[in-house]
Amino acid sequence: MYVVVQLVVGSLGHRYIREEAMADPRTVVLPCGVGVPALGQGTWGMGEDPGHRSAEVSALRAGLDLGMTLVDTAEMYGDGAAEEVVAEAVAGRRDEVFLVSKVLPTHADAGGVPEACRGSLRRLRTDRIDLYLLHWRGAVPLEETVEAFESLVREGAIRSWGVSNLDVDDLADLPPGAGPQTDQVLYNLSRRGPEYSLLPRCRELSIPVMAYSPVEQGRLLGHTAVRDVAAAHGATPAQIALAWVLRHEDVIAIPKASSSAHVEENRAALEVDLTAEDLATLDRAFPPPRSKRPLEML
């Protein structure tokens, strides 16, 4: 479950706390004061094949049992079908779950945001979304989208809002006083661009980053360096890739898993402690950025 906790300022200036009593002992605190698991669950690709629905629901429920109670979805995923899978998975357990969904930029105007939110609420079979994100920046002025988000907060339809796929310049264009709870971006060993300026800027703003596709949709798993580090730890390559993302105390990872066994594998990544030698090995294979790179998306 997620909890409201007292904010603590860490060595990098971000807000976090470790909550040992939780099933997931590693917690990231959002600016609003809500603590969420550092390791959550993604749903990109779920709901697209009815034959996989039962396994997807079971996987999400297994994750809840293991403390991975942050569940990320979006109206775009399967044209809303992923939200329906989530609804089935969290039925009877809604209060344990921190639900994240996203509005498409084409729906991000003053009238579109509330309409899209109502659609997501209906598919999720809930009365509120805990964190509602702008999926990426489009043609609608950010000020208009933020005003619509704040209206939904006042109505109780959403508890907080954030952004996704926004780079440093985009964050600077948010209206004065805007308070996004996260910036969800593509971040993994092979997509290290955010380390150059985006992660530092988010730390300055005390905004945790939420990393999607933390194992690059499986493409990292065959890399020699990842496999070598995994072998040294008696772990799987996926666990090493996840542990690398989770080495940051202010980054939330949301891998997708479509089976209970895969969920259990992901959860065990929290037990992997990468050494300085491991990190050096991975740096050689996946060098950190030496200059600004355009923010990548999948």
PDB file of N, CA, C and O in Angstrom, residues 57-102:
ATOM      1  N   VAL A  57      -4.102  -9.949 -15.585  1.00  0.00           N
ATOM      2  CA  VAL A  57      -4.760  -9.627 -14.313  1.00  0.00           C
ATOM      3  C   VAL A  57      -4.052 -10.334 -13.167  1.00  0.00           C
ATOM      4  O   VAL A  57      -3.777  -9.732 -12.114  1.00  0.00           O
ATOM      5  N   SER A  58      -3.735 -11.598 -13.349  1.00  0.00           N
ATOM      6  CA  SER A  58      -3.048 -12.354 -12.299  1.00  0.00           C
ATOM      7  C   SER A  58      -1.679 -11.767 -11.993  1.00  0.00           C
ATOM      8  O   SER A  58      -1.256 -11.708 -10.832  1.00  0.00           O
ATOM      9  N   ALA A  59      -0.986 -11.326 -13.038  1.00  0.00           N
ATOM     10  CA  ALA A  59       0.337 -10.728 -12.833  1.00  0.00           C
ATOM     11  C   ALA A  59       0.230  -9.452 -12.008  1.00  0.00           C
ATOM     12  O   ALA A  59       1.014  -9.234 -11.067  1.00  0.00           O
ATOM     13  N   LEU A  60      -0.711  -8.597 -12.344  1.00  0.00           N
ATOM     14  CA  LEU A  60      -0.875  -7.357 -11.587  1.00  0.00           C
ATOM     15  C   LEU A  60      -1.247  -7.650 -10.135  1.00  0.00           C
ATOM     16  O   LEU A  60      -0.734  -7.006  -9.205  1.00  0.00           O
ATOM     17  N   ARG A  61      -2.109  -8.617  -9.925  1.00  0.00           N
ATOM     18  CA  ARG A  61      -2.485  -8.966  -8.551  1.00  0.00           C
ATOM     19  C   ARG A  61      -1.297  -9.522  -7.778  1.00  0.00           C
ATOM     20  O   ARG A  61      -1.120  -9.233  -6.584  1.00  0.00           O
ATOM     21  N   ALA A  62      -0.467 -10.320  -8.451  1.00  0.00           N
ATOM     22  CA  ALA A  62       0.737 -10.831  -7.792  1.00  0.00           C
ATOM     23  C   ALA A  62       1.649  -9.681  -7.383  1.00  0.00           C
ATOM     24  O   ALA A  62       2.256  -9.703  -6.299  1.00  0.00           O
ATOM     25  N   GLY A  63       1.749  -8.682  -8.244  1.00  0.00           N
ATOM     26  CA  GLY A  63       2.557  -7.519  -7.902  1.00  0.00           C
ATOM     27  C   GLY A  63       2.018  -6.783  -6.696  1.00  0.00           C
ATOM     28  O   GLY A  63       2.789  -6.339  -5.829  1.00  0.00           O
ATOM     29  N   LEU A  64       0.701  -6.650  -6.603  1.00  0.00           N
ATOM     30  CA  LEU A  64       0.108  -6.006  -5.426  1.00  0.00           C
ATOM     31  C   LEU A  64       0.475  -6.782  -4.168  1.00  0.00           C
ATOM     32  O   LEU A  64       0.806  -6.189  -3.133  1.00  0.00           O
ATOM     33  N   ASP A  65       0.417  -8.099  -4.255  1.00  0.00           N
ATOM     34  CA  ASP A  65       0.744  -8.931  -3.094  1.00  0.00           C
ATOM     35  C   ASP A  65       2.191  -8.729  -2.652  1.00  0.00           C
ATOM     36  O   ASP A  65       2.521  -8.891  -1.470  1.00  0.00           O
ATOM     37  N   LEU A  66       3.061  -8.367  -3.595  1.00  0.00           N
ATOM     38  CA  LEU A  66       4.482  -8.187  -3.304  1.00  0.00           C
ATOM     39  C   LEU A  66       4.829  -6.742  -2.973  1.00  0.00           C
ATOM     40  O   LEU A  66       6.002  -6.396  -2.847  1.00  0.00           O
ATOM     41  N   GLY A  67       3.812  -5.885  -2.843  1.00  0.00           N
ATOM     42  CA  GLY A  67       4.060  -4.500  -2.470  1.00  0.00           C
ATOM     43  C   GLY A  67       4.262  -3.560  -3.631  1.00  0.00           C
ATOM     44  O   GLY A  67       4.539  -2.372  -3.422  1.00  0.00           O
ATOM     45  N   MET A  68       4.109  -4.046  -4.853  1.00  0.00           N
ATOM     46  CA  MET A  68       4.282  -3.196  -6.036  1.00  0.00           C
ATOM     47  C   MET A  68       2.933  -2.567  -6.358  1.00  0.00           C
ATOM     48  O   MET A  68       2.281  -2.871  -7.350  1.00  0.00           O
ATOM     49  N   THR A  69       2.524  -1.663  -5.488  1.00  0.00           N
ATOM     50  CA  THR A  69       1.151  -1.160  -5.508  1.00  0.00           C
ATOM     51  C   THR A  69       0.975   0.118  -6.316  1.00  0.00           C
ATOM     52  O   THR A  69      -0.127   0.649  -6.370  1.00  0.00           O
ATOM     53  N   LEU A  70       2.035   0.619  -6.925  1.00  0.00           N
ATOM     54  CA  LEU A  70       1.892   1.705  -7.891  1.00  0.00           C
ATOM     55  C   LEU A  70       1.667   1.050  -9.252  1.00  0.00           C
ATOM     56  O   LEU A  70       2.507   0.287  -9.737  1.00  0.00           O
ATOM     57  N   VAL A  71       0.521   1.348  -9.856  1.00  0.00           N
ATOM     58  CA  VAL A  71       0.172   0.763 -11.152  1.00  0.00           C
ATOM     59  C   VAL A  71      -0.017   1.898 -12.144  1.00  0.00           C
ATOM     60  O   VAL A  71      -0.842   2.792 -11.939  1.00  0.00           O
ATOM     61  N   ASP A  72       0.761   1.847 -13.231  1.00  0.00           N
ATOM     62  CA  ASP A  72       0.745   2.894 -14.243  1.00  0.00           C
ATOM     63  C   ASP A  72       0.022   2.409 -15.487  1.00  0.00           C
ATOM     64  O   ASP A  72       0.276   1.312 -15.988  1.00  0.00           O
ATOM     65  N   THR A  73      -0.873   3.245 -16.004  1.00  0.00           N
ATOM     66  CA  THR A  73      -1.587   2.917 -17.229  1.00  0.00           C
ATOM     67  C   THR A  73      -1.859   4.205 -17.992  1.00  0.00           C
ATOM     68  O   THR A  73      -1.306   5.253 -17.658  1.00  0.00           O
ATOM     69  N   ALA A  74      -2.685   4.140 -19.026  1.00  0.00           N
ATOM     70  CA  ALA A  74      -2.970   5.325 -19.836  1.00  0.00           C
ATOM     71  C   ALA A  74      -4.176   5.055 -20.718  1.00  0.00           C
ATOM     72  O   ALA A  74      -4.438   3.903 -21.096  1.00  0.00           O
ATOM     73  N   GLU A  75      -4.875   6.126 -21.061  1.00  0.00           N
ATOM     74  CA  GLU A  75      -6.004   5.969 -21.979  1.00  0.00           C
ATOM     75  C   GLU A  75      -5.554   5.452 -23.334  1.00  0.00           C
ATOM     76  O   GLU A  75      -6.309   4.794 -24.051  1.00  0.00           O
ATOM     77  N   MET A  76      -4.311   5.724 -23.709  1.00  0.00           N
ATOM     78  CA  MET A  76      -3.800   5.301 -25.007  1.00  0.00           C
ATOM     79  C   MET A  76      -3.562   3.803 -25.078  1.00  0.00           C
ATOM     80  O   MET A  76      -3.672   3.203 -26.149  1.00  0.00           O
ATOM     81  N   TYR A  77      -3.199   3.163 -23.982  1.00  0.00           N
ATOM     82  CA  TYR A  77      -2.801   1.762 -24.007  1.00  0.00           C
ATOM     83  C   TYR A  77      -3.996   0.887 -24.380  1.00  0.00           C
ATOM     84  O   TYR A  77      -4.966   0.778 -23.636  1.00  0.00           O
ATOM     85  N   GLY A  78      -3.888   0.258 -25.540  1.00  0.00           N
ATOM     86  CA  GLY A  78      -4.974  -0.588 -26.006  1.00  0.00           C
ATOM     87  C   GLY A  78      -6.275   0.156 -26.191  1.00  0.00           C
ATOM     88  O   GLY A  78      -7.350  -0.441 -26.061  1.00  0.00           O
ATOM     89  N   ASP A  79      -6.189   1.458 -26.465  1.00  0.00           N
ATOM     90  CA  ASP A  79      -7.398   2.291 -26.591  1.00  0.00           C
ATOM     91  C   ASP A  79      -8.296   2.147 -25.364  1.00  0.00           C
ATOM     92  O   ASP A  79      -9.523   2.066 -25.471  1.00  0.00           O
ATOM     93  N   GLY A  80      -7.665   2.127 -24.198  1.00  0.00           N
ATOM     94  CA  GLY A  80      -8.408   2.038 -22.946  1.00  0.00           C
ATOM     95  C   GLY A  80      -8.507   0.636 -22.388  1.00  0.00           C
ATOM     96  O   GLY A  80      -8.897   0.459 -21.226  1.00  0.00           O
ATOM     97  N   ALA A  81      -8.149  -0.380 -23.172  1.00  0.00           N
ATOM     98  CA  ALA A  81      -8.285  -1.759 -22.706  1.00  0.00           C
ATOM     99  C   ALA A  81      -7.346  -2.060 -21.534  1.00  0.00           C
ATOM    100  O   ALA A  81      -7.683  -2.868 -20.647  1.00  0.00           O
ATOM    101  N   ALA A  82      -6.181  -1.425 -21.500  1.00  0.00           N
ATOM    102  CA  ALA A  82      -5.271  -1.656 -20.370  1.00  0.00           C
ATOM    103  C   ALA A  82      -5.887  -1.160 -19.072  1.00  0.00           C
ATOM    104  O   ALA A  82      -5.727  -1.785 -18.016  1.00  0.00           O
ATOM    105  N   GLU A  83      -6.592  -0.031 -19.123  1.00  0.00           N
ATOM    106  CA  GLU A  83      -7.260   0.471 -17.924  1.00  0.00           C
ATOM    107  C   GLU A  83      -8.319  -0.523 -17.450  1.00  0.00           C
ATOM    108  O   GLU A  83      -8.512  -0.696 -16.237  1.00  0.00           O
ATOM    109  N   GLU A  84      -8.974  -1.206 -18.369  1.00  0.00           N
ATOM    110  CA  GLU A  84      -9.974  -2.197 -17.980  1.00  0.00           C
ATOM    111  C   GLU A  84      -9.322  -3.410 -17.332  1.00  0.00           C
ATOM    112  O   GLU A  84      -9.873  -3.992 -16.383  1.00  0.00           O
ATOM    113  N   VAL A  85      -8.144  -3.797 -17.798  1.00  0.00           N
ATOM    114  CA  VAL A  85      -7.390  -4.876 -17.148  1.00  0.00           C
ATOM    115  C   VAL A  85      -7.020  -4.465 -15.728  1.00  0.00           C
ATOM    116  O   VAL A  85      -7.153  -5.249 -14.773  1.00  0.00           O
ATOM    117  N   VAL A  86      -6.562  -3.229 -15.578  1.00  0.00           N
ATOM    118  CA  VAL A  86      -6.212  -2.732 -14.249  1.00  0.00           C
ATOM    119  C   VAL A  86      -7.425  -2.751 -13.332  1.00  0.00           C
ATOM    120  O   VAL A  86      -7.334  -3.150 -12.164  1.00  0.00           O
ATOM    121  N   ALA A  87      -8.570  -2.333 -13.838  1.00  0.00           N
ATOM    122  CA  ALA A  87      -9.790  -2.323 -13.029  1.00  0.00           C
ATOM    123  C   ALA A  87     -10.087  -3.703 -12.476  1.00  0.00           C
ATOM    124  O   ALA A  87     -10.437  -3.856 -11.288  1.00  0.00           O
ATOM    125  N   GLU A  88      -9.952  -4.723 -13.318  1.00  0.00           N
ATOM    126  CA  GLU A  88     -10.212  -6.085 -12.851  1.00  0.00           C
ATOM    127  C   GLU A  88      -9.186  -6.519 -11.817  1.00  0.00           C
ATOM    128  O   GLU A  88      -9.518  -7.178 -10.825  1.00  0.00           O
ATOM    129  N   ALA A  89      -7.937  -6.127 -12.027  1.00  0.00           N
ATOM    130  CA  ALA A  89      -6.869  -6.549 -11.112  1.00  0.00           C
ATOM    131  C   ALA A  89      -7.007  -5.922  -9.729  1.00  0.00           C
ATOM    132  O   ALA A  89      -6.681  -6.549  -8.722  1.00  0.00           O
ATOM    133  N   VAL A  90      -7.472  -4.683  -9.670  1.00  0.00           N
ATOM    134  CA  VAL A  90      -7.521  -3.981  -8.376  1.00  0.00           C
ATOM    135  C   VAL A  90      -8.902  -4.067  -7.731  1.00  0.00           C
ATOM    136  O   VAL A  90      -9.109  -3.496  -6.657  1.00  0.00           O
ATOM    137  N   ALA A  91      -9.831  -4.763  -8.351  1.00  0.00           N
ATOM    138  CA  ALA A  91     -11.176  -4.878  -7.789  1.00  0.00           C
ATOM    139  C   ALA A  91     -11.121  -5.426  -6.366  1.00  0.00           C
ATOM    140  O   ALA A  91     -10.473  -6.438  -6.104  1.00  0.00           O
ATOM    141  N   GLY A  92     -11.754  -4.717  -5.460  1.00  0.00           N
ATOM    142  CA  GLY A  92     -11.741  -5.115  -4.056  1.00  0.00           C
ATOM    143  C   GLY A  92     -10.505  -4.686  -3.302  1.00  0.00           C
ATOM    144  O   GLY A  92     -10.414  -4.892  -2.085  1.00  0.00           O
ATOM    145  N   ARG A  93      -9.539  -4.069  -4.003  1.00  0.00           N
ATOM    146  CA  ARG A  93      -8.273  -3.679  -3.368  1.00  0.00           C
ATOM    147  C   ARG A  93      -7.897  -2.240  -3.723  1.00  0.00           C
ATOM    148  O   ARG A  93      -6.745  -1.853  -3.594  1.00  0.00           O
ATOM    149  N   ARG A  94      -8.873  -1.479  -4.160  1.00  0.00           N
ATOM    150  CA  ARG A  94      -8.581  -0.141  -4.678  1.00  0.00           C
ATOM    151  C   ARG A  94      -7.810   0.709  -3.688  1.00  0.00           C
ATOM    152  O   ARG A  94      -6.885   1.451  -4.082  1.00  0.00           O
ATOM    153  N   ASP A  95      -8.128   0.625  -2.412  1.00  0.00           N
ATOM    154  CA  ASP A  95      -7.473   1.498  -1.438  1.00  0.00           C
ATOM    155  C   ASP A  95      -6.011   1.127  -1.203  1.00  0.00           C
ATOM    156  O   ASP A  95      -5.267   1.912  -0.610  1.00  0.00           O
ATOM    157  N   GLU A  96      -5.578  -0.044  -1.659  1.00  0.00           N
ATOM    158  CA  GLU A  96      -4.176  -0.431  -1.535  1.00  0.00           C
ATOM    159  C   GLU A  96      -3.319   0.165  -2.649  1.00  0.00           C
ATOM    160  O   GLU A  96      -2.094   0.165  -2.552  1.00  0.00           O
ATOM    161  N   VAL A  97      -3.966   0.620  -3.698  1.00  0.00           N
ATOM    162  CA  VAL A  97      -3.270   0.893  -4.952  1.00  0.00           C
ATOM    163  C   VAL A  97      -3.135   2.387  -5.202  1.00  0.00           C
ATOM    164  O   VAL A  97      -4.050   3.166  -4.937  1.00  0.00           O
ATOM    165  N   PHE A  98      -1.980   2.771  -5.735  1.00  0.00           N
ATOM    166  CA  PHE A  98      -1.745   4.133  -6.212  1.00  0.00           C
ATOM    167  C   PHE A  98      -1.852   4.077  -7.725  1.00  0.00           C
ATOM    168  O   PHE A  98      -0.946   3.599  -8.424  1.00  0.00           O
ATOM    169  N   LEU A  99      -2.970   4.561  -8.255  1.00  0.00           N
ATOM    170  CA  LEU A  99      -3.254   4.473  -9.683  1.00  0.00           C
ATOM    171  C   LEU A  99      -2.730   5.698 -10.429  1.00  0.00           C
ATOM    172  O   LEU A  99      -3.019   6.833 -10.068  1.00  0.00           O
ATOM    173  N   VAL A 100      -1.990   5.428 -11.484  1.00  0.00           N
ATOM    174  CA  VAL A 100      -1.473   6.473 -12.369  1.00  0.00           C
ATOM    175  C   VAL A 100      -2.065   6.243 -13.754  1.00  0.00           C
ATOM    176  O   VAL A 100      -2.028   5.132 -14.275  1.00  0.00           O
ATOM    177  N   SER A 101      -2.636   7.278 -14.337  1.00  0.00           N
ATOM    178  CA  SER A 101      -3.073   7.190 -15.733  1.00  0.00           C
ATOM    179  C   SER A 101      -2.668   8.469 -16.453  1.00  0.00           C
ATOM    180  O   SER A 101      -2.201   9.425 -15.826  1.00  0.00           O
ATOM    181  N   LYS A 102      -2.858   8.473 -17.769  1.00  0.00           N
ATOM    182  CA  LYS A 102      -2.338   9.563 -18.581  1.00  0.00           C
ATOM    183  C   LYS A 102      -3.356   9.995 -19.627  1.00  0.00           C
ATOM    184  O   LYS A 102      -4.093   9.166 -20.167  1.00  0.00           O
TER     185      LYS A 102
END
